[in-house]
PDB file of N, CA and C in Angstrom:
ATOM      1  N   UNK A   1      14.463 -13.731  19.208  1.00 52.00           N
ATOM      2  CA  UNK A   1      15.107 -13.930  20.491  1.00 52.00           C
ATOM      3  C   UNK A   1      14.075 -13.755  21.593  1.00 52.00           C
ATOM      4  N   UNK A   2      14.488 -14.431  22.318  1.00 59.00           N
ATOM      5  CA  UNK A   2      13.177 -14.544  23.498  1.00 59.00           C
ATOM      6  C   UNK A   2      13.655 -13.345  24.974  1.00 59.00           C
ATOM      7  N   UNK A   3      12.623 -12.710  25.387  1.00 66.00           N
ATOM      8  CA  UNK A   3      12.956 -11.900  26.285  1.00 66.00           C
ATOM      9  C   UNK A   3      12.587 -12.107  27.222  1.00 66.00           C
ATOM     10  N   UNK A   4      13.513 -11.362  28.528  1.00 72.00           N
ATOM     11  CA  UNK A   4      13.208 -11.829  29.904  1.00 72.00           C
ATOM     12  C   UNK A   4      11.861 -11.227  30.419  1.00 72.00           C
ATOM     13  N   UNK A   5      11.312 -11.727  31.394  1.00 71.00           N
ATOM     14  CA  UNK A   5       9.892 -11.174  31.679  1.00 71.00           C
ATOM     15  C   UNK A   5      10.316  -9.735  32.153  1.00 71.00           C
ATOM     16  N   UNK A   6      11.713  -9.422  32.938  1.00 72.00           N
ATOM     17  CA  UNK A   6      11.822  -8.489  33.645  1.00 72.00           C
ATOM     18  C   UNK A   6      12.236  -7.362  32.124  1.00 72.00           C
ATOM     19  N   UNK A   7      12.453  -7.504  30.911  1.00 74.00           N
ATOM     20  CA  UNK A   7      12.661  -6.568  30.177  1.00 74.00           C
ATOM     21  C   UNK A   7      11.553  -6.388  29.352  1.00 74.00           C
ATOM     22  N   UNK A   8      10.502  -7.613  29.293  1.00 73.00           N
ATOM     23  CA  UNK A   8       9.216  -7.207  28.926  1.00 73.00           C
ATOM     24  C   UNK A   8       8.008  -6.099  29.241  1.00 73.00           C
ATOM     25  N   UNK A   9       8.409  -5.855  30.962  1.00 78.00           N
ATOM     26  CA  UNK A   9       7.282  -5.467  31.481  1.00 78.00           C
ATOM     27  C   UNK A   9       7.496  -3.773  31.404  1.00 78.00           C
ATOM     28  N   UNK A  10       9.091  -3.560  30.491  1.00 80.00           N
ATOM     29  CA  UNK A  10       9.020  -1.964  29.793  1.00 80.00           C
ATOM     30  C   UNK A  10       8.728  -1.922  28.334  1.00 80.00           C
ATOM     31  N   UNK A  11       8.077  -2.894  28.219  1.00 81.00           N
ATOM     32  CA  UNK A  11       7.499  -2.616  26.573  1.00 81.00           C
ATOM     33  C   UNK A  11       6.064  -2.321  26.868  1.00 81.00           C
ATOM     34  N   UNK A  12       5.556  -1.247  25.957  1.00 83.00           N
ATOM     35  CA  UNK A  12       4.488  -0.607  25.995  1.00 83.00           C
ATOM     36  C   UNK A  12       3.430  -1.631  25.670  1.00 83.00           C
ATOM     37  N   UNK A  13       2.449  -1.354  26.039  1.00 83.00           N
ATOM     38  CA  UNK A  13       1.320  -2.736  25.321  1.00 83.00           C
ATOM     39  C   UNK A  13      -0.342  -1.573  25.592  1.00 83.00           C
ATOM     40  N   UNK A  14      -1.120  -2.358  24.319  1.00 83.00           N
ATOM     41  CA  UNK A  14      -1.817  -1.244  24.434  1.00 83.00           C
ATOM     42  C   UNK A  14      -3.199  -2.298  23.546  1.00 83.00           C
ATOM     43  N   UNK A  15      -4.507  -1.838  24.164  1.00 86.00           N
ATOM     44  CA  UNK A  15      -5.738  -2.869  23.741  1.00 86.00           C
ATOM     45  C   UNK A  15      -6.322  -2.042  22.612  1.00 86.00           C
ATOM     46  N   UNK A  16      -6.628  -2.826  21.398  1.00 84.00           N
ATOM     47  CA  UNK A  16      -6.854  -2.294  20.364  1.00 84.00           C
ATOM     48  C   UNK A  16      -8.484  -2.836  20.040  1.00 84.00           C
ATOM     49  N   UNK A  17      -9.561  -0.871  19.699  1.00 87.00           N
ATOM     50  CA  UNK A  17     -10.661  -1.956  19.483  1.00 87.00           C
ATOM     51  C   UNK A  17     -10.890  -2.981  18.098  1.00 87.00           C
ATOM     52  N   UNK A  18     -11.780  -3.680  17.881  1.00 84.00           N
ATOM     53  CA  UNK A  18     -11.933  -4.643  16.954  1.00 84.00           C
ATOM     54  C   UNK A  18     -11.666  -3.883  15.068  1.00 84.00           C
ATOM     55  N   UNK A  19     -11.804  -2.810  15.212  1.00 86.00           N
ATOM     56  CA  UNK A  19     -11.988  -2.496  13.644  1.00 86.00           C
ATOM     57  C   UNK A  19     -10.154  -1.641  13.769  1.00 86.00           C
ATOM     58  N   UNK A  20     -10.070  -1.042  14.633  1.00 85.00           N
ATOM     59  CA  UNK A  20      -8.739  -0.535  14.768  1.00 85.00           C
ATOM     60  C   UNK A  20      -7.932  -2.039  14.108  1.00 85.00           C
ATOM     61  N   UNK A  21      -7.457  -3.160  14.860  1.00 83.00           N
ATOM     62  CA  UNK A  21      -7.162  -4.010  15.380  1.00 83.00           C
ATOM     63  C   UNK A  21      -7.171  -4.999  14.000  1.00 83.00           C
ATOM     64  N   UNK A  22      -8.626  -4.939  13.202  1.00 81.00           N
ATOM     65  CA  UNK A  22      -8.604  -5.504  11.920  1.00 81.00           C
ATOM     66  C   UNK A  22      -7.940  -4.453  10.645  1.00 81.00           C
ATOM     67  N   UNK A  23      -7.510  -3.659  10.812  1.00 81.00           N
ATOM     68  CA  UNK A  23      -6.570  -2.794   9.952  1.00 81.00           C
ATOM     69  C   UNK A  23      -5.378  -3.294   9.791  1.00 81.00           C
ATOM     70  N   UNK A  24      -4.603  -3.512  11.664  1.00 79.00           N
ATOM     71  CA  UNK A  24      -2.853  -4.020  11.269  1.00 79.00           C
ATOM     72  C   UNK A  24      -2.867  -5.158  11.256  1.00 79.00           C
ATOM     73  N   UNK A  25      -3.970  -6.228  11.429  1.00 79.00           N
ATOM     74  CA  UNK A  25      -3.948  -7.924  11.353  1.00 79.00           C
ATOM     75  C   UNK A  25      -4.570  -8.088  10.233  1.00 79.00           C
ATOM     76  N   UNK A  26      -4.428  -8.854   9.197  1.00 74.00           N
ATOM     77  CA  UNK A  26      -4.679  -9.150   7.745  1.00 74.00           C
ATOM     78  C   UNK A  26      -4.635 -10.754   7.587  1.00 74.00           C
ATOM     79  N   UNK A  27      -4.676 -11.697   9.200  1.00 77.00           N
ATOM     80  CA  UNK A  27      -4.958 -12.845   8.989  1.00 77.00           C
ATOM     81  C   UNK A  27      -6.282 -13.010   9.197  1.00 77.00           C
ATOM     82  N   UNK A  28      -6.725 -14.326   8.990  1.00 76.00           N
ATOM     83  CA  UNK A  28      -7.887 -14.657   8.684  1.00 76.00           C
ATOM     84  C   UNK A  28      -8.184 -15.051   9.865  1.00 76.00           C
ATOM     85  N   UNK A  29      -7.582 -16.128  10.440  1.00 76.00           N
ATOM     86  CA  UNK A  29      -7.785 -16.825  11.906  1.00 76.00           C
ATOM     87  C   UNK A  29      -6.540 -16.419  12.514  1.00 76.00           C
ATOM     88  N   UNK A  30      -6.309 -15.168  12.776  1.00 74.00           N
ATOM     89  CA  UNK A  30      -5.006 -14.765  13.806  1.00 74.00           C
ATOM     90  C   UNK A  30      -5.479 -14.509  15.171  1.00 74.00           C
ATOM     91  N   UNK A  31      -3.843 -14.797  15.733  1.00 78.00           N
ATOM     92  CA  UNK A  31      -4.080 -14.889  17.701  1.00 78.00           C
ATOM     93  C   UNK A  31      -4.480 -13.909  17.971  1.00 78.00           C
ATOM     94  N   UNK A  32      -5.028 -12.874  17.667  1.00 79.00           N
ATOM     95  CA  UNK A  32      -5.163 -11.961  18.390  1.00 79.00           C
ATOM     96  C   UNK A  32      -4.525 -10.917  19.425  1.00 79.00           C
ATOM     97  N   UNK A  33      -3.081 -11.035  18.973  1.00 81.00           N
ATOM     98  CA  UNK A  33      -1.952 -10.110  19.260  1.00 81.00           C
ATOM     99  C   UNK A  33      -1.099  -9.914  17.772  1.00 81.00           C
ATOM    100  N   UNK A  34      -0.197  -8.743  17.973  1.00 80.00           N
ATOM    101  CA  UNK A  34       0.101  -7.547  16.848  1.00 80.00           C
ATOM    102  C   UNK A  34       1.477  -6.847  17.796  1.00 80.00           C
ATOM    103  N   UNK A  35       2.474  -7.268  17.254  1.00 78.00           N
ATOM    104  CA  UNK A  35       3.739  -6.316  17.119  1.00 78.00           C
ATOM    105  C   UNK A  35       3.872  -4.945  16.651  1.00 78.00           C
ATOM    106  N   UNK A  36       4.179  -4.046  16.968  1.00 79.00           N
ATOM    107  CA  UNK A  36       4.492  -3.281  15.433  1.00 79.00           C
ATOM    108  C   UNK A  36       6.082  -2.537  15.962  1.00 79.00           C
ATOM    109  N   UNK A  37       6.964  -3.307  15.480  1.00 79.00           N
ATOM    110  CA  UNK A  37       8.636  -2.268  15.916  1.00 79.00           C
ATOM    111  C   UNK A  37       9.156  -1.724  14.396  1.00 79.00           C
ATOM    112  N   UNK A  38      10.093  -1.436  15.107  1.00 84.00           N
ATOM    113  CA  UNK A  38      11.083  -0.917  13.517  1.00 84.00           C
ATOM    114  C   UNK A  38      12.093  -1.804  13.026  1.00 84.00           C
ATOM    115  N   UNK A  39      12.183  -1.793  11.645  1.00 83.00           N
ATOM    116  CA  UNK A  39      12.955  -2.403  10.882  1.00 83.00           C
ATOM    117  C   UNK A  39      14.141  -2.336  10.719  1.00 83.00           C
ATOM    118  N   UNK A  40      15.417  -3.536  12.003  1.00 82.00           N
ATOM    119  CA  UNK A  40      16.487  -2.853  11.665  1.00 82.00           C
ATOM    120  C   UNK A  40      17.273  -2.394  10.396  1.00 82.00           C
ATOM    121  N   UNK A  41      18.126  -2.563   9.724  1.00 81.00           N
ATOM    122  CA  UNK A  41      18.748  -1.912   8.895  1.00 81.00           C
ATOM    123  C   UNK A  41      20.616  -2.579   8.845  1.00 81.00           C
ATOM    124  N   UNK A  42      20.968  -3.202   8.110  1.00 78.00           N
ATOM    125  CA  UNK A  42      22.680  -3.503   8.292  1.00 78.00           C
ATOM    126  C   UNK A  42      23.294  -2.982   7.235  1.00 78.00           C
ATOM    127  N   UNK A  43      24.447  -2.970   6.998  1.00 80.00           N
ATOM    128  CA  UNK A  43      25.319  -3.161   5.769  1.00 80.00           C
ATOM    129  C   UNK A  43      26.792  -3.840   6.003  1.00 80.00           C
ATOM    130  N   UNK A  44      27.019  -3.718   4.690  1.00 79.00           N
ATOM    131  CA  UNK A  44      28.146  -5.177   5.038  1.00 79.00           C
ATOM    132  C   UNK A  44      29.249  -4.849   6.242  1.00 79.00           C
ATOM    133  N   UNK A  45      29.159  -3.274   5.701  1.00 84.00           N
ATOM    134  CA  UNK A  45      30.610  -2.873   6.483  1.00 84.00           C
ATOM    135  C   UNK A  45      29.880  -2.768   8.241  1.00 84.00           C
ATOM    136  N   UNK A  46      28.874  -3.249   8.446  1.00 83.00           N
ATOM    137  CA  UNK A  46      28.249  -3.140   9.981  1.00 83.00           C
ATOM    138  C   UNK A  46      28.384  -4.719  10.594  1.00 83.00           C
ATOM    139  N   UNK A  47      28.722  -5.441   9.454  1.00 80.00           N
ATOM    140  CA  UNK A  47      28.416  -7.266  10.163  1.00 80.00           C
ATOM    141  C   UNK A  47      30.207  -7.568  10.429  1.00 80.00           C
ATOM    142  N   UNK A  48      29.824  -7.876  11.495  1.00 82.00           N
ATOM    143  CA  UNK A  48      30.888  -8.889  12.208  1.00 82.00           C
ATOM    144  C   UNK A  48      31.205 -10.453  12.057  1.00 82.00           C
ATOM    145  N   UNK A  49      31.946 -10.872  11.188  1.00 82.00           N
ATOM    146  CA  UNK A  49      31.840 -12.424  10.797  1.00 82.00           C
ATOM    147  C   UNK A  49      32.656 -13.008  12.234  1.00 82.00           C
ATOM    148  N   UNK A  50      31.922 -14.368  12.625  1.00 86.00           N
ATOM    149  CA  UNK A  50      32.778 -15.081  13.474  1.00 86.00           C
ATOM    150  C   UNK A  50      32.551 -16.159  12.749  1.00 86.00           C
ATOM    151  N   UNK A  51      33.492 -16.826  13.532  1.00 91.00           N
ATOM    152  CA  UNK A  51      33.523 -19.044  13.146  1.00 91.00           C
ATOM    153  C   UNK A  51      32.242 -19.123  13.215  1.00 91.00           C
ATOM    154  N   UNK A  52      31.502 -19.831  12.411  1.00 93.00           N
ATOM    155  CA  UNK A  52      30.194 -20.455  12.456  1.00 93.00           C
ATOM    156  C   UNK A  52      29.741 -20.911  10.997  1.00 93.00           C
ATOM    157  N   UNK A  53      28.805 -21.027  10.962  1.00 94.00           N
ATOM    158  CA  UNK A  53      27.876 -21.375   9.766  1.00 94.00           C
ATOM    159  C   UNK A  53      26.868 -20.321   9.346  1.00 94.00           C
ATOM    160  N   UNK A  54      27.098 -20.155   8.069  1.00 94.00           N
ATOM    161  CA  UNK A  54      26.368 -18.927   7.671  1.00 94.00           C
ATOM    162  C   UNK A  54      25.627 -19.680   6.216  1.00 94.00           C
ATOM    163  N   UNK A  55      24.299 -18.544   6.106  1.00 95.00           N
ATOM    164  CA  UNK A  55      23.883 -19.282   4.970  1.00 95.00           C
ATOM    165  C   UNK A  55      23.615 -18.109   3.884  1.00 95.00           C
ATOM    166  N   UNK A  56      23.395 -18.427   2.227  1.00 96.00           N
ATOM    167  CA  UNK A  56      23.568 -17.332   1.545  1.00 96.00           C
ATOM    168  C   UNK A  56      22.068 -17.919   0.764  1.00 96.00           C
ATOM    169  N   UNK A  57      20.984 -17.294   0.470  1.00 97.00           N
ATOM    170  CA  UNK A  57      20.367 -17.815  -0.198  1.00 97.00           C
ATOM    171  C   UNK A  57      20.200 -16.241  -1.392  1.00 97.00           C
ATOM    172  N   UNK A  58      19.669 -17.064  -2.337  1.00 97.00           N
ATOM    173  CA  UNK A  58      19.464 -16.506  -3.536  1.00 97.00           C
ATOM    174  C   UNK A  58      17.928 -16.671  -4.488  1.00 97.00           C
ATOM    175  N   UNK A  59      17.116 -15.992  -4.767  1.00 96.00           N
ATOM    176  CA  UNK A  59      16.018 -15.971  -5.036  1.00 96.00           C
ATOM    177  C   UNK A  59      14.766 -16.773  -4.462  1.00 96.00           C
ATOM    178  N   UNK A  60      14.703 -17.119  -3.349  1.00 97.00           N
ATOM    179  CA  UNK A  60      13.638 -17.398  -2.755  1.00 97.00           C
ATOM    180  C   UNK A  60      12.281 -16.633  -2.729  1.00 97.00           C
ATOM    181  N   UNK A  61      11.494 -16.921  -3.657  1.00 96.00           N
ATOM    182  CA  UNK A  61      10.109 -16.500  -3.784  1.00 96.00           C
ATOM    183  C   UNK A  61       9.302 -16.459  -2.796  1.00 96.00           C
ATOM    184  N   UNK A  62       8.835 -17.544  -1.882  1.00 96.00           N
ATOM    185  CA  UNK A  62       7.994 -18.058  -0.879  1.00 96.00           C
ATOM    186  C   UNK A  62       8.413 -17.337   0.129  1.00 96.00           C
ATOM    187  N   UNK A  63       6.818 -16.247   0.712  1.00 95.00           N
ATOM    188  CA  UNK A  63       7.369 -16.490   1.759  1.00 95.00           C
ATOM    189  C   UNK A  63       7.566 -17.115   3.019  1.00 95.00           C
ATOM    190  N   UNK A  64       6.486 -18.499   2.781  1.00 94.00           N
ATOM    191  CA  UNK A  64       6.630 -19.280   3.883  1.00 94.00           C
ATOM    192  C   UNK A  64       7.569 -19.982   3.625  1.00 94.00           C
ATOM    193  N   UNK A  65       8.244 -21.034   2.596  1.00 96.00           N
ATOM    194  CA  UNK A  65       9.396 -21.367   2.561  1.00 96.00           C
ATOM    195  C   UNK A  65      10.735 -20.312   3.181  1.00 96.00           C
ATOM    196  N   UNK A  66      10.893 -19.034   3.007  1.00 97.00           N
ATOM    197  CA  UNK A  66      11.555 -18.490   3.421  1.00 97.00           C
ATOM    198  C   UNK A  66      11.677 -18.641   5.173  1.00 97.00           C
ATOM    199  N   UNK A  67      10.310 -18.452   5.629  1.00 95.00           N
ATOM    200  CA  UNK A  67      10.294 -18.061   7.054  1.00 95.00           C
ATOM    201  C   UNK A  67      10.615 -19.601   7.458  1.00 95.00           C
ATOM    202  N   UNK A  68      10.646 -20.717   6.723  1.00 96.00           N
ATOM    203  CA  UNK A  68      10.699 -21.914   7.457  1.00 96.00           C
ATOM    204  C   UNK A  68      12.361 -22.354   7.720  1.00 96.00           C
ATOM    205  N   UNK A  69      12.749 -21.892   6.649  1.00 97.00           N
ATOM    206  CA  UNK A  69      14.284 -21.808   6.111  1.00 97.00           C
ATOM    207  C   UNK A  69      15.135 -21.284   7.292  1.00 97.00           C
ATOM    208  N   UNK A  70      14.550 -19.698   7.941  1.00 96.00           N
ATOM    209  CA  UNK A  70      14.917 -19.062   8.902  1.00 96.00           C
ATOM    210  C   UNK A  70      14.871 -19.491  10.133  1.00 96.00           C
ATOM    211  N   UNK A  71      13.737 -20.065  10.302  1.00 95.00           N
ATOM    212  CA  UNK A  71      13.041 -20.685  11.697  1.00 95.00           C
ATOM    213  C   UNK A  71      13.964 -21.928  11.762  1.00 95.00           C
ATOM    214  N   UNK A  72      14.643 -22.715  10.764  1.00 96.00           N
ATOM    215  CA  UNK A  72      15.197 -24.189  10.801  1.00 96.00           C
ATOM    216  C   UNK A  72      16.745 -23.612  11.088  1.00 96.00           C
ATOM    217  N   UNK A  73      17.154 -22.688  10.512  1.00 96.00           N
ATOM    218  CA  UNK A  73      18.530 -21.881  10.587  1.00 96.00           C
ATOM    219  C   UNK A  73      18.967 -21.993  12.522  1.00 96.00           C
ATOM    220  N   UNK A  74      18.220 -20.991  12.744  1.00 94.00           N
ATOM    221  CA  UNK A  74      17.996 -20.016  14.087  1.00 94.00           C
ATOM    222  C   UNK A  74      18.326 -21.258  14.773  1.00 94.00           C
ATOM    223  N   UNK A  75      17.292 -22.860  14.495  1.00 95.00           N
ATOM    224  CA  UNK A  75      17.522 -23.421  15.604  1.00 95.00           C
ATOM    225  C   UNK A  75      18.319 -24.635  15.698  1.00 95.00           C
ATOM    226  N   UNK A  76      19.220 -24.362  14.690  1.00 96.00           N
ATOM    227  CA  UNK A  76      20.461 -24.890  14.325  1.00 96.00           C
ATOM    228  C   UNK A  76      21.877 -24.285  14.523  1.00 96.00           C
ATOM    229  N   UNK A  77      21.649 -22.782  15.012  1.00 95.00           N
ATOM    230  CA  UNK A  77      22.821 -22.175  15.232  1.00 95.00           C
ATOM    231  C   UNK A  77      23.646 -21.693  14.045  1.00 95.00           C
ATOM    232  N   UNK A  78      22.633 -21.288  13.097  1.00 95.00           N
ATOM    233  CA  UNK A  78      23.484 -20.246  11.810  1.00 95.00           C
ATOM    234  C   UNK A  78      23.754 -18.995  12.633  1.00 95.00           C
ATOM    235  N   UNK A  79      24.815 -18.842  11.996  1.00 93.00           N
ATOM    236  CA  UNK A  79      25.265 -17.660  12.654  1.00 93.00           C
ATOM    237  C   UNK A  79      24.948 -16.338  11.909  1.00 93.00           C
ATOM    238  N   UNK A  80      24.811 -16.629  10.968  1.00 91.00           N
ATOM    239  CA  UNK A  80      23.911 -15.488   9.735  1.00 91.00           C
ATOM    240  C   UNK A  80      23.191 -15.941   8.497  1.00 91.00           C
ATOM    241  N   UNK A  81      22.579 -15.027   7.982  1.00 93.00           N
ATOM    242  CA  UNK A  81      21.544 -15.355   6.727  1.00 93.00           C
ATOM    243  C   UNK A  81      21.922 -14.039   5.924  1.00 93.00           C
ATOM    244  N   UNK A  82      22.536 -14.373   4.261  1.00 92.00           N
ATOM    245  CA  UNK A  82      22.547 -13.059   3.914  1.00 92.00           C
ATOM    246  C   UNK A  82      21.414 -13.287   2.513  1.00 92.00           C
ATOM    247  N   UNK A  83      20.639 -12.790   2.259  1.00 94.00           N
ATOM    248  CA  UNK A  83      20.020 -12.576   1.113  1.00 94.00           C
ATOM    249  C   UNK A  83      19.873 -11.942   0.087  1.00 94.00           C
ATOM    250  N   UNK A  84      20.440 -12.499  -0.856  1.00 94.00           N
ATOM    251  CA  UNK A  84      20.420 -11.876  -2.158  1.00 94.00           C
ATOM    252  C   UNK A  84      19.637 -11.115  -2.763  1.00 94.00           C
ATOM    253  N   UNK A  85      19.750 -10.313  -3.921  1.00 92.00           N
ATOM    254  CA  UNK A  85      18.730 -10.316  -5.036  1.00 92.00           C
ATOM    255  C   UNK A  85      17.891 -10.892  -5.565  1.00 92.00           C
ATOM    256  N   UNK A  86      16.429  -9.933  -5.401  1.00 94.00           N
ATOM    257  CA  UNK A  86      15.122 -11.637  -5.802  1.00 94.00           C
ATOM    258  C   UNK A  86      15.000 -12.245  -4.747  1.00 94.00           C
ATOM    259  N   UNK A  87      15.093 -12.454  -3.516  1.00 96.00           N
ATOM    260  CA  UNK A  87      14.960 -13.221  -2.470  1.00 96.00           C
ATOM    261  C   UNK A  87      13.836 -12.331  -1.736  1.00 96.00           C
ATOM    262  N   UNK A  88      12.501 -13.136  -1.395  1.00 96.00           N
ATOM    263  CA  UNK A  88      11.224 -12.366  -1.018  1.00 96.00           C
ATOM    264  C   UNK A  88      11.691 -11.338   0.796  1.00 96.00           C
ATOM    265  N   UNK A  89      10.890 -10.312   0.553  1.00 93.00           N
ATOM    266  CA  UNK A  89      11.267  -9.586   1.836  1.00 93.00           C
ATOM    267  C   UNK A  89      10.830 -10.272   3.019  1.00 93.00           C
ATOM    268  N   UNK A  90      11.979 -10.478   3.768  1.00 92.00           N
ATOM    269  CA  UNK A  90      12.275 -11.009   5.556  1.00 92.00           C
ATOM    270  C   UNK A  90      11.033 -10.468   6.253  1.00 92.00           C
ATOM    271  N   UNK A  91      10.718  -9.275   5.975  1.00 89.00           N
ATOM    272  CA  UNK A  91       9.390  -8.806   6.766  1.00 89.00           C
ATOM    273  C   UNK A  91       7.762  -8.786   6.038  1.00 89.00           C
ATOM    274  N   UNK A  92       7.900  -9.657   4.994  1.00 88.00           N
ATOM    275  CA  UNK A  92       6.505  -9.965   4.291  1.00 88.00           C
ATOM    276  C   UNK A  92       5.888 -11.079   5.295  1.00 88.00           C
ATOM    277  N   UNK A  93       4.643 -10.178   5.644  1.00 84.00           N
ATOM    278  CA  UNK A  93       3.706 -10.647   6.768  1.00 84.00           C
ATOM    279  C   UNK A  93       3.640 -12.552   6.912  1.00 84.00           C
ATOM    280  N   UNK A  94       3.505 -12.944   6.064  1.00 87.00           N
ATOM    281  CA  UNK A  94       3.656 -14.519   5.402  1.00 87.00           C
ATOM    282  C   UNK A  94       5.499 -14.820   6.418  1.00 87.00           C
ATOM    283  N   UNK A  95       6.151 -14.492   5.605  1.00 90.00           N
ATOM    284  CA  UNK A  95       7.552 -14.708   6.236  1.00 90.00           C
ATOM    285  C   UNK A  95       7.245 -14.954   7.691  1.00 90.00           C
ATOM    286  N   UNK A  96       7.302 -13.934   8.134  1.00 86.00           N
ATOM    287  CA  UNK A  96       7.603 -13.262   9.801  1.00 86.00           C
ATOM    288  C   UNK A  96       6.333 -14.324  10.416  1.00 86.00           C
ATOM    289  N   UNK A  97       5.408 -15.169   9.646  1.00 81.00           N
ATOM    290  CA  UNK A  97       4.417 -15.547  10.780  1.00 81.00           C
ATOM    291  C   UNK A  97       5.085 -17.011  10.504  1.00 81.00           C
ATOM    292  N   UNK A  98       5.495 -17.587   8.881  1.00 86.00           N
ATOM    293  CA  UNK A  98       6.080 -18.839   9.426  1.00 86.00           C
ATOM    294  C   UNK A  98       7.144 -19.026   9.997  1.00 86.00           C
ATOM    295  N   UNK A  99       8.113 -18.027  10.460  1.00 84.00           N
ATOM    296  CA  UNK A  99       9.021 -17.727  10.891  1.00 84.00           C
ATOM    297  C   UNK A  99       8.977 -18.439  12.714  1.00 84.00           C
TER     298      UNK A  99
END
């Protein structure tokens, strides 16, 4: 989700030197910016179903297929993604960048 500039400018931001910096980035040719938040957390009895389109996938290995899957979802207006068992983790670095 994209944020407003005015709720951006209370997020902390902080210059990292080069060897710091090559610790939490593990790409090869990366932009040269680095997130690091926390991982939310749901369970079933926390999700709210409305009318929409939801998708269920089940063993997805890849995680760039995954993140592309997500990224094509989002901008189609799924209204959720639930993932099964065997389905590669949502936050494997691969995922989250083709995402």
């Amino acid at each position: 989700a994209l944020l407003s500039l005015e709720s951006m400018q209370s997020i902390p931001t902080y210059i990292a030197q080069d060897p710091v910096f090559d610790k939490i980035d593990n790409t090869v040719n990366g932009q040269g910016i680095v997130a690091i938040v926390s991982k939310p957390t749901y369970s079933m009895e926390s999700i709210s179903i409305e009318d929409g389109v939801y998708i269920t996938l089940d063993g997805v290995q890849d995680p760039g297929n995954l993140g592309t899957i997500l990224r094509t979802a989002v901008a189609a207006g799924v209204k959720g993604i639930f993932l099964m068992k065997g389905t590669v983790d949502p936050y494997n670095d691969k995922t989250v960048r083709s995402t």
